[in-house]
Amino acid sequence: MRLSLKNLANDLRFNVRDSLAYFIFYVTQGCNMECAHCFNHLRNHESNKDLTVEEIDLFSRNLGRIKYMTMAGGEPMLRSRLETIAEIFYRNNKLDILNVSTNGWLTDRVVSFVESTLNSCPGLTLAIAVSVDGGRETHDSIRRRKGSFDRAVKTLKELKSVQERVDPNRLAIFAHGTYNALNAHEFLDTARFFSEEIQVPYSVALIRGDGLPDDSLSKVDIDHFYSVFKHIIPLVRKGLAKNYPFRRAGVAMADLVGDVIYNSVKHSKMTVPCKAGKKCFVMTADGDVILCELLNIVLGNIRDHDYDPMKLLRSDLAVSEMRAIKENECHCTWECFQLVNVWSSPRMLPRIIGKAASYAIQDW
């Protein structure tokens, strides 16, 4: 993805239109961990009905342009032919940025995927987020797998070595943690460790979902979360490579998402209108199209609708649910969709520009 004022202007026009821009795809429900905070754990225990690569190619051809995509799971690195799947969306949907979330257990597989994808998709920016939820003891306890912290650190270090060999505009590396009741006391220290010792940015999400394997982890102090979040933002800004695409604007938007999440929990208030179904949606590994994870609005399965997600997103059910979301001023703590809501909201643009400008002045 080339950086230019022309590209930025095109992105802004694309962002404010009600056309799909972001897509989360659970490429597999298979997982090699039993995390205590996993909102997706029930699906991960279901029998494997993952879409085939051929089916993925079919539905991707019906999507049109997708600017930004996240591959999640399950554990994405367990999915066979993951490189081919990435190439399908790059080719069919003119994908600019691909984010992949991994627990980092399979170091060699992660590195192989990154190198292969960067080679086969020459215009793609790849972002790899390795999940780390605290120090060694806390992380291994939450992940319920001994050695998982050390594996994640090893993967991040190997990815930094790859980053030194490739175009730095094209590979972003993050550690990413889910703030919860067990790790709250050490979350900021964890962020500092990865920012200062491993020298990768550390981003934060707030635990979400009902019926978690350990519901006690959801009992958090939102004021403490907000304080930690605001302390982490400068570390993220410092840790991002200076040539990462529009890094200051990206950090500014992430900072604003923290405000949105806080207002949702603390004040039960919508800050920006939700664009679920208009700018973004989710698809499960077996083809269910989901308007919203938290509301569990399943519109149907692409296998029953000619492998065309757009038929489901334009259905009477989808239109009705999107209208309800708007009329009810729906708000939540789901950072992925809230990020889309922030960057696609014209009224948030001055705040994004203002924060990004202040960062530029501080960095000067």
mmCIF file of C-alpha atoms in Angstrom:
data_model
loop_
_atom_site.group_PDB
_atom_site.id
_atom_site.type_symbol
_atom_site.label_atom_id
_atom_site.label_comp_id
_atom_site.label_asym_id
_atom_site.label_seq_id
_atom_site.Cartn_x
_atom_site.Cartn_y
_atom_site.Cartn_z
ATOM 1 C CA MET A 1 0.000 0.000 0.000
ATOM 2 C CA ARG A 2 1.679 3.191 -1.181
ATOM 3 C CA LEU A 3 1.563 6.312 0.930
ATOM 4 C CA SER A 4 0.426 9.513 -0.784
ATOM 5 C CA LEU A 5 -1.993 12.377 -0.276
ATOM 6 C CA LYS A 6 -3.997 11.029 -3.219
ATOM 7 C CA ASN A 7 -4.330 7.641 -1.556
ATOM 8 C CA LEU A 8 -5.263 9.303 1.729
ATOM 9 C CA ALA A 9 -7.974 11.352 0.006
ATOM 10 C CA ASN A 10 -9.313 8.232 -1.711
ATOM 11 C CA ASP A 11 -9.321 6.409 1.622
ATOM 12 C CA LEU A 12 -11.271 9.199 3.289
ATOM 13 C CA ARG A 13 -13.917 9.151 0.563
ATOM 14 C CA PHE A 14 -14.126 5.361 0.758
ATOM 15 C CA ASN A 15 -14.360 5.415 4.548
ATOM 16 C CA VAL A 16 -17.306 7.796 4.833
ATOM 17 C CA ARG A 17 -19.420 6.027 2.201
ATOM 18 C CA ASP A 18 -21.704 3.243 3.413
ATOM 19 C CA SER A 19 -19.813 0.543 1.525
ATOM 20 C CA LEU A 20 -18.076 -2.443 3.069
ATOM 21 C CA ALA A 21 -14.542 -1.742 4.202
ATOM 22 C CA TYR A 22 -13.771 -4.185 7.021
ATOM 23 C CA PHE A 23 -14.374 -7.892 7.342
ATOM 24 C CA ILE A 24 -13.558 -10.352 10.141
ATOM 25 C CA PHE A 25 -13.222 -13.947 9.024
ATOM 26 C CA TYR A 26 -12.807 -16.835 11.437
ATOM 27 C CA VAL A 27 -10.759 -18.978 9.076
ATOM 28 C CA THR A 28 -11.017 -22.014 11.344
ATOM 29 C CA GLN A 29 -12.724 -22.973 14.584
ATOM 30 C CA GLY A 30 -9.880 -25.320 15.444
ATOM 31 C CA CYS A 31 -7.770 -24.173 18.371
ATOM 32 C CA ASN A 32 -4.788 -25.478 20.326
ATOM 33 C CA MET A 33 -5.651 -23.683 23.572
ATOM 34 C CA GLU A 34 -8.519 -23.485 26.081
ATOM 35 C CA CYS A 35 -8.345 -19.837 27.115
ATOM 36 C CA ALA A 36 -10.343 -18.804 30.176
ATOM 37 C CA HIS A 37 -11.496 -15.543 28.576
ATOM 38 C CA CYS A 38 -12.439 -16.846 25.126
ATOM 39 C CA PHE A 39 -15.845 -15.586 23.926
ATOM 40 C CA ASN A 40 -15.712 -18.048 21.016
ATOM 41 C CA HIS A 41 -14.997 -21.211 22.991
ATOM 42 C CA LEU A 42 -18.303 -22.957 22.288
ATOM 43 C CA ARG A 43 -17.858 -22.724 18.529
ATOM 44 C CA ASN A 44 -14.276 -23.913 18.894
ATOM 45 C CA HIS A 45 -15.565 -27.187 20.338
ATOM 46 C CA GLU A 46 -17.950 -27.874 17.466
ATOM 47 C CA SER A 47 -17.100 -30.394 14.751
ATOM 48 C CA ASN A 48 -15.076 -28.958 11.901
ATOM 49 C CA LYS A 49 -17.282 -27.577 9.131
ATOM 50 C CA ASP A 50 -14.811 -25.004 7.854
ATOM 51 C CA LEU A 51 -15.379 -23.579 4.397
ATOM 52 C CA THR A 52 -13.075 -25.065 1.779
ATOM 53 C CA VAL A 53 -10.606 -22.874 -0.084
ATOM 54 C CA GLU A 54 -12.793 -23.220 -3.167
ATOM 55 C CA GLU A 55 -15.834 -22.007 -1.218
ATOM 56 C CA ILE A 56 -13.838 -19.081 0.137
ATOM 57 C CA ASP A 57 -12.838 -18.096 -3.376
ATOM 58 C CA LEU A 58 -16.494 -18.235 -4.450
ATOM 59 C CA PHE A 59 -17.818 -15.934 -1.739
ATOM 60 C CA SER A 60 -14.884 -13.515 -1.961
ATOM 61 C CA ARG A 61 -15.778 -12.830 -5.597
ATOM 62 C CA ASN A 62 -19.159 -11.520 -4.429
ATOM 63 C CA LEU A 63 -17.777 -9.100 -1.840
ATOM 64 C CA GLY A 64 -16.327 -6.290 -3.925
ATOM 65 C CA ARG A 65 -13.532 -4.236 -2.431
ATOM 66 C CA ILE A 66 -12.507 -4.910 1.170
ATOM 67 C CA LYS A 67 -9.899 -2.470 2.416
ATOM 68 C CA TYR A 68 -9.069 -4.102 5.736
ATOM 69 C CA MET A 69 -9.538 -7.663 6.956
ATOM 70 C CA THR A 70 -8.849 -9.652 10.111
ATOM 71 C CA MET A 71 -8.242 -13.392 10.118
ATOM 72 C CA ALA A 72 -9.072 -14.939 13.468
ATOM 73 C CA GLY A 73 -10.373 -18.204 14.881
ATOM 74 C CA GLY A 74 -9.829 -20.554 16.642
ATOM 75 C CA GLU A 75 -6.134 -20.338 15.905
ATOM 76 C CA PRO A 76 -5.581 -19.199 12.298
ATOM 77 C CA MET A 77 -2.206 -20.916 12.022
ATOM 78 C CA LEU A 78 -3.948 -24.309 12.294
ATOM 79 C CA ARG A 79 -5.799 -23.597 9.058
ATOM 80 C CA SER A 80 -4.353 -25.381 6.034
ATOM 81 C CA ARG A 81 -3.505 -23.253 2.986
ATOM 82 C CA LEU A 82 -3.784 -20.030 4.968
ATOM 83 C CA GLU A 83 -1.406 -18.330 2.529
ATOM 84 C CA THR A 84 -3.716 -19.230 -0.346
ATOM 85 C CA ILE A 85 -6.703 -17.786 1.520
ATOM 86 C CA ALA A 86 -4.831 -14.518 2.084
ATOM 87 C CA GLU A 87 -3.918 -14.367 -1.599
ATOM 88 C CA ILE A 88 -7.570 -14.940 -2.595
ATOM 89 C CA PHE A 89 -8.731 -11.820 -0.748
ATOM 90 C CA TYR A 90 -5.762 -9.800 -1.972
ATOM 91 C CA ARG A 91 -6.519 -10.755 -5.566
ATOM 92 C CA ASN A 92 -10.322 -10.719 -5.529
ATOM 93 C CA ASN A 93 -11.008 -7.855 -3.125
ATOM 94 C CA LYS A 94 -8.057 -5.483 -3.583
ATOM 95 C CA LEU A 95 -7.166 -5.921 0.076
ATOM 96 C CA ASP A 96 -4.862 -3.232 1.500
ATOM 97 C CA ILE A 97 -4.281 -4.440 5.064
ATOM 98 C CA LEU A 98 -4.524 -7.947 6.490
ATOM 99 C CA ASN A 99 -4.463 -8.392 10.245
ATOM 100 C CA VAL A 100 -3.911 -11.876 11.656
ATOM 101 C CA SER A 101 -4.457 -12.659 15.334
ATOM 102 C CA THR A 102 -2.470 -15.606 16.691
ATOM 103 C CA ASN A 103 -1.538 -17.075 20.062
ATOM 104 C CA GLY A 104 2.036 -17.436 18.799
ATOM 105 C CA TRP A 105 2.438 -21.088 19.773
ATOM 106 C CA LEU A 106 3.434 -22.225 16.263
ATOM 107 C CA THR A 107 6.428 -19.963 15.683
ATOM 108 C CA ASP A 108 7.715 -21.569 12.480
ATOM 109 C CA ARG A 109 4.224 -21.621 10.976
ATOM 110 C CA VAL A 110 3.715 -17.917 11.715
ATOM 111 C CA VAL A 111 7.048 -16.976 10.145
ATOM 112 C CA SER A 112 6.407 -19.141 7.096
ATOM 113 C CA PHE A 113 2.974 -17.583 6.589
ATOM 114 C CA VAL A 114 4.350 -14.046 6.859
ATOM 115 C CA GLU A 115 7.199 -14.611 4.428
ATOM 116 C CA SER A 116 5.031 -16.423 1.890
ATOM 117 C CA THR A 117 2.189 -13.874 2.044
ATOM 118 C CA LEU A 118 4.463 -10.856 1.691
ATOM 119 C CA ASN A 119 6.027 -12.509 -1.344
ATOM 120 C CA SER A 120 2.753 -13.501 -3.064
ATOM 121 C CA CYS A 121 0.851 -10.272 -2.267
ATOM 122 C CA PRO A 122 3.289 -7.468 -3.192
ATOM 123 C CA GLY A 123 0.939 -4.555 -2.429
ATOM 124 C CA LEU A 124 -0.342 -5.858 0.912
ATOM 125 C CA THR A 125 0.441 -4.529 4.385
ATOM 126 C CA LEU A 126 0.453 -7.393 6.899
ATOM 127 C CA ALA A 127 -0.144 -6.908 10.617
ATOM 128 C CA ILE A 128 0.480 -9.796 13.015
ATOM 129 C CA ALA A 129 -0.980 -9.524 16.511
ATOM 130 C CA VAL A 130 0.405 -12.062 18.996
ATOM 131 C CA SER A 131 -1.864 -12.463 22.021
ATOM 132 C CA VAL A 132 -0.176 -12.043 25.403
ATOM 133 C CA ASP A 133 -2.350 -11.560 28.481
ATOM 134 C CA GLY A 134 0.086 -10.788 31.272
ATOM 135 C CA GLY A 135 3.397 -11.975 32.639
ATOM 136 C CA ARG A 136 4.518 -15.585 32.271
ATOM 137 C CA GLU A 137 2.535 -17.059 35.168
ATOM 138 C CA THR A 138 -0.649 -15.066 34.530
ATOM 139 C CA HIS A 139 -0.603 -15.586 30.783
ATOM 140 C CA ASP A 140 -0.048 -19.340 31.045
ATOM 141 C CA SER A 141 -2.857 -19.541 33.598
ATOM 142 C CA ILE A 142 -5.328 -17.669 31.376
ATOM 143 C CA ARG A 143 -4.259 -19.616 28.286
ATOM 144 C CA ARG A 144 -4.311 -22.860 30.242
ATOM 145 C CA ARG A 145 -1.159 -24.052 28.530
ATOM 146 C CA LYS A 146 2.254 -24.028 30.183
ATOM 147 C CA GLY A 147 4.954 -22.434 28.087
ATOM 148 C CA SER A 148 2.553 -20.339 26.026
ATOM 149 C CA PHE A 149 4.081 -17.045 27.218
ATOM 150 C CA ASP A 150 7.587 -18.099 26.181
ATOM 151 C CA ARG A 151 6.302 -19.337 22.820
ATOM 152 C CA ALA A 152 4.584 -15.992 22.187
ATOM 153 C CA VAL A 153 7.759 -14.061 23.034
ATOM 154 C CA LYS A 154 9.800 -16.326 20.767
ATOM 155 C CA THR A 155 7.371 -15.725 17.910
ATOM 156 C CA LEU A 156 7.526 -11.959 18.371
ATOM 157 C CA LYS A 157 11.334 -12.031 18.335
ATOM 158 C CA GLU A 158 11.378 -14.157 15.175
ATOM 159 C CA LEU A 159 8.935 -11.769 13.521
ATOM 160 C CA LYS A 160 11.176 -8.828 14.379
ATOM 161 C CA SER A 161 13.987 -10.614 12.548
ATOM 162 C CA VAL A 162 11.734 -11.001 9.520
ATOM 163 C CA GLN A 163 10.795 -7.324 9.754
ATOM 164 C CA GLU A 164 14.445 -6.375 9.372
ATOM 165 C CA ARG A 165 14.633 -8.269 6.058
ATOM 166 C CA VAL A 166 11.514 -6.906 4.367
ATOM 167 C CA ASP A 167 10.005 -3.558 3.413
ATOM 168 C CA PRO A 168 9.136 -2.097 6.840
ATOM 169 C CA ASN A 169 6.069 -0.430 5.315
ATOM 170 C CA ARG A 170 4.568 -3.872 4.810
ATOM 171 C CA LEU A 171 4.922 -5.693 8.130
ATOM 172 C CA ALA A 172 3.575 -4.496 11.471
ATOM 173 C CA ILE A 173 4.049 -6.565 14.630
ATOM 174 C CA PHE A 174 2.046 -6.217 17.838
ATOM 175 C CA ALA A 175 1.626 -7.908 21.151
ATOM 176 C CA HIS A 176 -2.032 -7.742 22.126
ATOM 177 C CA GLY A 177 -3.676 -8.350 25.490
ATOM 178 C CA THR A 178 -7.235 -8.755 26.748
ATOM 179 C CA TYR A 179 -7.712 -6.786 29.955
ATOM 180 C CA ASN A 180 -9.558 -8.830 32.593
ATOM 181 C CA ALA A 181 -9.917 -9.242 36.343
ATOM 182 C CA LEU A 182 -6.925 -11.593 36.634
ATOM 183 C CA ASN A 183 -4.359 -9.526 34.766
ATOM 184 C CA ALA A 184 -5.606 -5.992 35.569
ATOM 185 C CA HIS A 185 -3.001 -5.419 38.291
ATOM 186 C CA GLU A 186 -0.084 -6.167 35.959
ATOM 187 C CA PHE A 187 -1.447 -5.062 32.607
ATOM 188 C CA LEU A 188 0.493 -1.815 32.383
ATOM 189 C CA ASP A 189 3.719 -3.554 33.442
ATOM 190 C CA THR A 190 3.117 -6.137 30.732
ATOM 191 C CA ALA A 191 2.670 -3.384 28.155
ATOM 192 C CA ARG A 192 5.903 -1.734 29.294
ATOM 193 C CA PHE A 193 7.790 -5.022 29.106
ATOM 194 C CA PHE A 194 6.819 -5.635 25.501
ATOM 195 C CA SER A 195 7.298 -2.020 24.493
ATOM 196 C CA GLU A 196 10.683 -1.584 26.157
ATOM 197 C CA GLU A 197 12.243 -5.061 26.324
ATOM 198 C CA ILE A 198 10.848 -6.782 23.220
ATOM 199 C CA GLN A 199 10.358 -3.441 21.431
ATOM 200 C CA VAL A 200 6.951 -4.128 19.921
ATOM 201 C CA PRO A 201 3.774 -2.118 20.533
ATOM 202 C CA TYR A 202 1.313 -3.607 22.997
ATOM 203 C CA SER A 203 -2.377 -2.996 22.314
ATOM 204 C CA VAL A 204 -5.303 -3.616 24.643
ATOM 205 C CA ALA A 205 -8.861 -4.920 24.374
ATOM 206 C CA LEU A 206 -11.465 -5.145 27.121
ATOM 207 C CA ILE A 207 -12.785 -8.621 27.892
ATOM 208 C CA ARG A 208 -16.198 -9.187 26.302
ATOM 209 C CA GLY A 209 -18.883 -11.793 25.789
ATOM 210 C CA ASP A 210 -21.292 -13.816 27.901
ATOM 211 C CA GLY A 211 -20.882 -17.406 29.043
ATOM 212 C CA LEU A 212 -17.091 -17.292 29.152
ATOM 213 C CA PRO A 213 -15.168 -20.316 30.425
ATOM 214 C CA ASP A 214 -14.427 -18.204 33.529
ATOM 215 C CA ASP A 215 -17.031 -15.464 33.939
ATOM 216 C CA SER A 216 -15.248 -14.060 36.997
ATOM 217 C CA LEU A 217 -12.678 -12.545 34.632
ATOM 218 C CA SER A 218 -15.352 -10.091 33.423
ATOM 219 C CA LYS A 219 -15.606 -8.363 36.798
ATOM 220 C CA VAL A 220 -13.393 -5.392 35.981
ATOM 221 C CA ASP A 221 -13.096 -1.791 37.173
ATOM 222 C CA ILE A 222 -13.796 0.316 34.070
ATOM 223 C CA ASP A 223 -12.070 3.373 35.554
ATOM 224 C CA HIS A 224 -8.892 1.366 36.084
ATOM 225 C CA PHE A 225 -9.141 -0.041 32.564
ATOM 226 C CA TYR A 226 -9.484 3.465 31.140
ATOM 227 C CA SER A 227 -6.479 4.709 33.102
ATOM 228 C CA VAL A 228 -4.354 1.772 31.917
ATOM 229 C CA PHE A 229 -5.547 2.269 28.348
ATOM 230 C CA LYS A 230 -4.528 5.928 28.353
ATOM 231 C CA HIS A 231 -1.080 5.049 29.717
ATOM 232 C CA ILE A 232 -0.595 2.431 27.009
ATOM 233 C CA ILE A 233 -1.427 4.711 24.058
ATOM 234 C CA PRO A 234 1.913 6.633 24.249
ATOM 235 C CA LEU A 235 3.750 3.302 24.320
ATOM 236 C CA VAL A 236 1.938 2.217 21.171
ATOM 237 C CA ARG A 237 2.761 5.501 19.464
ATOM 238 C CA LYS A 238 6.407 5.176 20.411
ATOM 239 C CA GLY A 239 6.590 1.525 19.388
ATOM 240 C CA LEU A 240 5.110 1.775 15.900
ATOM 241 C CA ALA A 241 7.678 2.023 13.135
ATOM 242 C CA LYS A 242 7.950 5.599 11.859
ATOM 243 C CA ASN A 243 7.101 4.455 8.346
ATOM 244 C CA TYR A 244 4.018 2.421 9.291
ATOM 245 C CA PRO A 245 1.142 3.697 7.105
ATOM 246 C CA PHE A 246 -0.514 6.751 8.698
ATOM 247 C CA ARG A 247 0.683 5.647 12.134
ATOM 248 C CA ARG A 248 -0.255 8.871 13.913
ATOM 249 C CA ALA A 249 -3.805 8.761 12.562
ATOM 250 C CA GLY A 250 -4.016 5.074 13.517
ATOM 251 C CA VAL A 251 -2.946 5.754 17.088
ATOM 252 C CA ALA A 252 -5.320 8.735 17.275
ATOM 253 C CA MET A 253 -8.224 6.511 16.249
ATOM 254 C CA ALA A 254 -7.214 3.835 18.758
ATOM 255 C CA ASP A 255 -7.086 6.510 21.466
ATOM 256 C CA LEU A 256 -10.607 7.641 20.579
ATOM 257 C CA VAL A 257 -11.848 4.054 20.656
ATOM 258 C CA GLY A 258 -10.812 3.957 24.308
ATOM 259 C CA ASP A 259 -13.116 6.927 24.954
ATOM 260 C CA VAL A 260 -15.946 5.174 23.110
ATOM 261 C CA ILE A 261 -15.528 2.004 25.170
ATOM 262 C CA TYR A 262 -15.377 3.940 28.433
ATOM 263 C CA ASN A 263 -18.537 5.904 27.614
ATOM 264 C CA SER A 264 -20.338 2.707 26.717
ATOM 265 C CA VAL A 265 -19.615 1.022 30.053
ATOM 266 C CA LYS A 266 -19.439 3.983 32.433
ATOM 267 C CA HIS A 267 -22.269 6.079 31.037
ATOM 268 C CA SER A 268 -24.229 3.532 28.971
ATOM 269 C CA LYS A 269 -23.842 5.947 26.085
ATOM 270 C CA MET A 270 -23.338 5.768 22.325
ATOM 271 C CA THR A 271 -20.506 8.006 21.125
ATOM 272 C CA VAL A 272 -20.621 7.228 17.402
ATOM 273 C CA PRO A 273 -23.312 5.417 15.373
ATOM 274 C CA CYS A 274 -22.615 1.737 14.713
ATOM 275 C CA LYS A 275 -21.866 0.760 11.110
ATOM 276 C CA ALA A 276 -22.361 -2.993 11.545
ATOM 277 C CA GLY A 277 -23.572 -4.433 8.259
ATOM 278 C CA LYS A 278 -22.833 -1.250 6.333
ATOM 279 C CA LYS A 279 -19.083 -0.908 6.753
ATOM 280 C CA CYS A 280 -18.243 -4.194 8.447
ATOM 281 C CA PHE A 281 -19.416 -7.711 9.240
ATOM 282 C CA VAL A 282 -18.208 -11.074 10.516
ATOM 283 C CA MET A 283 -18.161 -14.513 8.948
ATOM 284 C CA THR A 284 -17.625 -17.730 10.878
ATOM 285 C CA ALA A 285 -15.452 -20.553 9.629
ATOM 286 C CA ASP A 286 -18.493 -22.505 8.421
ATOM 287 C CA GLY A 287 -20.041 -19.566 6.552
ATOM 288 C CA ASP A 288 -22.490 -17.908 8.966
ATOM 289 C CA VAL A 289 -22.759 -14.178 8.272
ATOM 290 C CA ILE A 290 -22.959 -12.267 11.558
ATOM 291 C CA LEU A 291 -24.037 -8.648 11.760
ATOM 292 C CA CYS A 292 -22.850 -8.280 15.340
ATOM 293 C CA GLU A 293 -20.992 -10.759 17.557
ATOM 294 C CA LEU A 294 -22.187 -9.282 20.829
ATOM 295 C CA LEU A 295 -25.851 -9.277 19.800
ATOM 296 C CA ASN A 296 -25.388 -12.662 18.083
ATOM 297 C CA ILE A 297 -27.299 -11.488 15.006
ATOM 298 C CA VAL A 298 -26.842 -14.339 12.519
ATOM 299 C CA LEU A 299 -28.238 -13.406 9.113
ATOM 300 C CA GLY A 300 -27.837 -16.842 7.539
ATOM 301 C CA ASN A 301 -25.207 -19.065 5.944
ATOM 302 C CA ILE A 302 -23.589 -18.399 2.585
ATOM 303 C CA ARG A 303 -23.845 -22.094 1.698
ATOM 304 C CA ASP A 304 -27.602 -21.570 1.556
ATOM 305 C CA HIS A 305 -27.390 -18.288 -0.382
ATOM 306 C CA ASP A 306 -25.235 -18.922 -3.462
ATOM 307 C CA TYR A 307 -22.055 -18.047 -1.569
ATOM 308 C CA ASP A 308 -23.069 -14.393 -1.703
ATOM 309 C CA PRO A 309 -22.702 -12.528 1.624
ATOM 310 C CA MET A 310 -24.204 -9.430 0.032
ATOM 311 C CA LYS A 311 -27.569 -11.190 -0.352
ATOM 312 C CA LEU A 312 -27.642 -11.659 3.401
ATOM 313 C CA LEU A 313 -26.370 -8.163 4.193
ATOM 314 C CA ARG A 314 -29.130 -6.683 1.978
ATOM 315 C CA SER A 315 -31.868 -8.979 3.252
ATOM 316 C CA ASP A 316 -34.997 -7.767 5.018
ATOM 317 C CA LEU A 317 -33.634 -9.246 8.261
ATOM 318 C CA ALA A 318 -30.364 -7.318 7.928
ATOM 319 C CA VAL A 319 -32.135 -4.055 7.107
ATOM 320 C CA SER A 320 -34.448 -4.515 10.103
ATOM 321 C CA GLU A 321 -31.589 -5.288 12.494
ATOM 322 C CA MET A 322 -29.493 -2.358 11.244
ATOM 323 C CA ARG A 323 -32.463 -0.060 11.719
ATOM 324 C CA ALA A 324 -32.887 -1.339 15.294
ATOM 325 C CA ILE A 325 -29.198 -0.768 16.017
ATOM 326 C CA LYS A 326 -29.515 2.824 14.840
ATOM 327 C CA GLU A 327 -32.811 3.585 16.562
ATOM 328 C CA ASN A 328 -31.671 2.063 19.868
ATOM 329 C CA GLU A 329 -28.370 3.951 19.710
ATOM 330 C CA CYS A 330 -26.582 0.668 20.273
ATOM 331 C CA HIS A 331 -23.192 0.908 21.962
ATOM 332 C CA CYS A 332 -20.614 -1.635 23.086
ATOM 333 C CA THR A 333 -16.986 -2.331 23.983
ATOM 334 C CA TRP A 334 -16.063 -4.306 20.848
ATOM 335 C CA GLU A 335 -12.937 -2.452 19.780
ATOM 336 C CA CYS A 336 -12.791 -3.889 16.235
ATOM 337 C CA PHE A 337 -16.113 -2.463 15.098
ATOM 338 C CA GLN A 338 -15.740 0.654 17.227
ATOM 339 C CA LEU A 339 -12.550 1.441 15.339
ATOM 340 C CA VAL A 340 -14.531 1.260 12.098
ATOM 341 C CA ASN A 341 -17.228 3.473 13.628
ATOM 342 C CA VAL A 342 -14.620 6.068 14.562
ATOM 343 C CA TRP A 343 -12.801 6.263 11.231
ATOM 344 C CA SER A 344 -15.997 6.218 9.182
ATOM 345 C CA SER A 345 -17.697 8.990 11.159
ATOM 346 C CA PRO A 346 -17.313 12.451 9.571
ATOM 347 C CA ARG A 347 -17.840 14.120 12.930
ATOM 348 C CA MET A 348 -14.858 12.251 14.397
ATOM 349 C CA LEU A 349 -12.504 13.388 11.625
ATOM 350 C CA PRO A 350 -11.553 16.718 13.266
ATOM 351 C CA ARG A 351 -10.692 14.885 16.492
ATOM 352 C CA ILE A 352 -8.572 12.341 14.609
ATOM 353 C CA ILE A 353 -6.728 15.106 12.753
ATOM 354 C CA GLY A 354 -6.274 17.099 15.944
ATOM 355 C CA LYS A 355 -4.773 14.187 17.867
ATOM 356 C CA ALA A 356 -2.556 13.151 14.940
ATOM 357 C CA ALA A 357 -1.301 16.720 14.596
ATOM 358 C CA SER A 358 -0.491 16.904 18.296
ATOM 359 C CA TYR A 359 1.499 13.681 17.984
ATOM 360 C CA ALA A 360 3.435 15.148 15.044
ATOM 361 C CA ILE A 361 4.293 18.245 17.078
ATOM 362 C CA GLN A 362 5.431 16.109 20.018
ATOM 363 C CA ASP A 363 7.574 13.964 17.705
ATOM 364 C CA TRP A 364 9.158 16.936 15.970
#
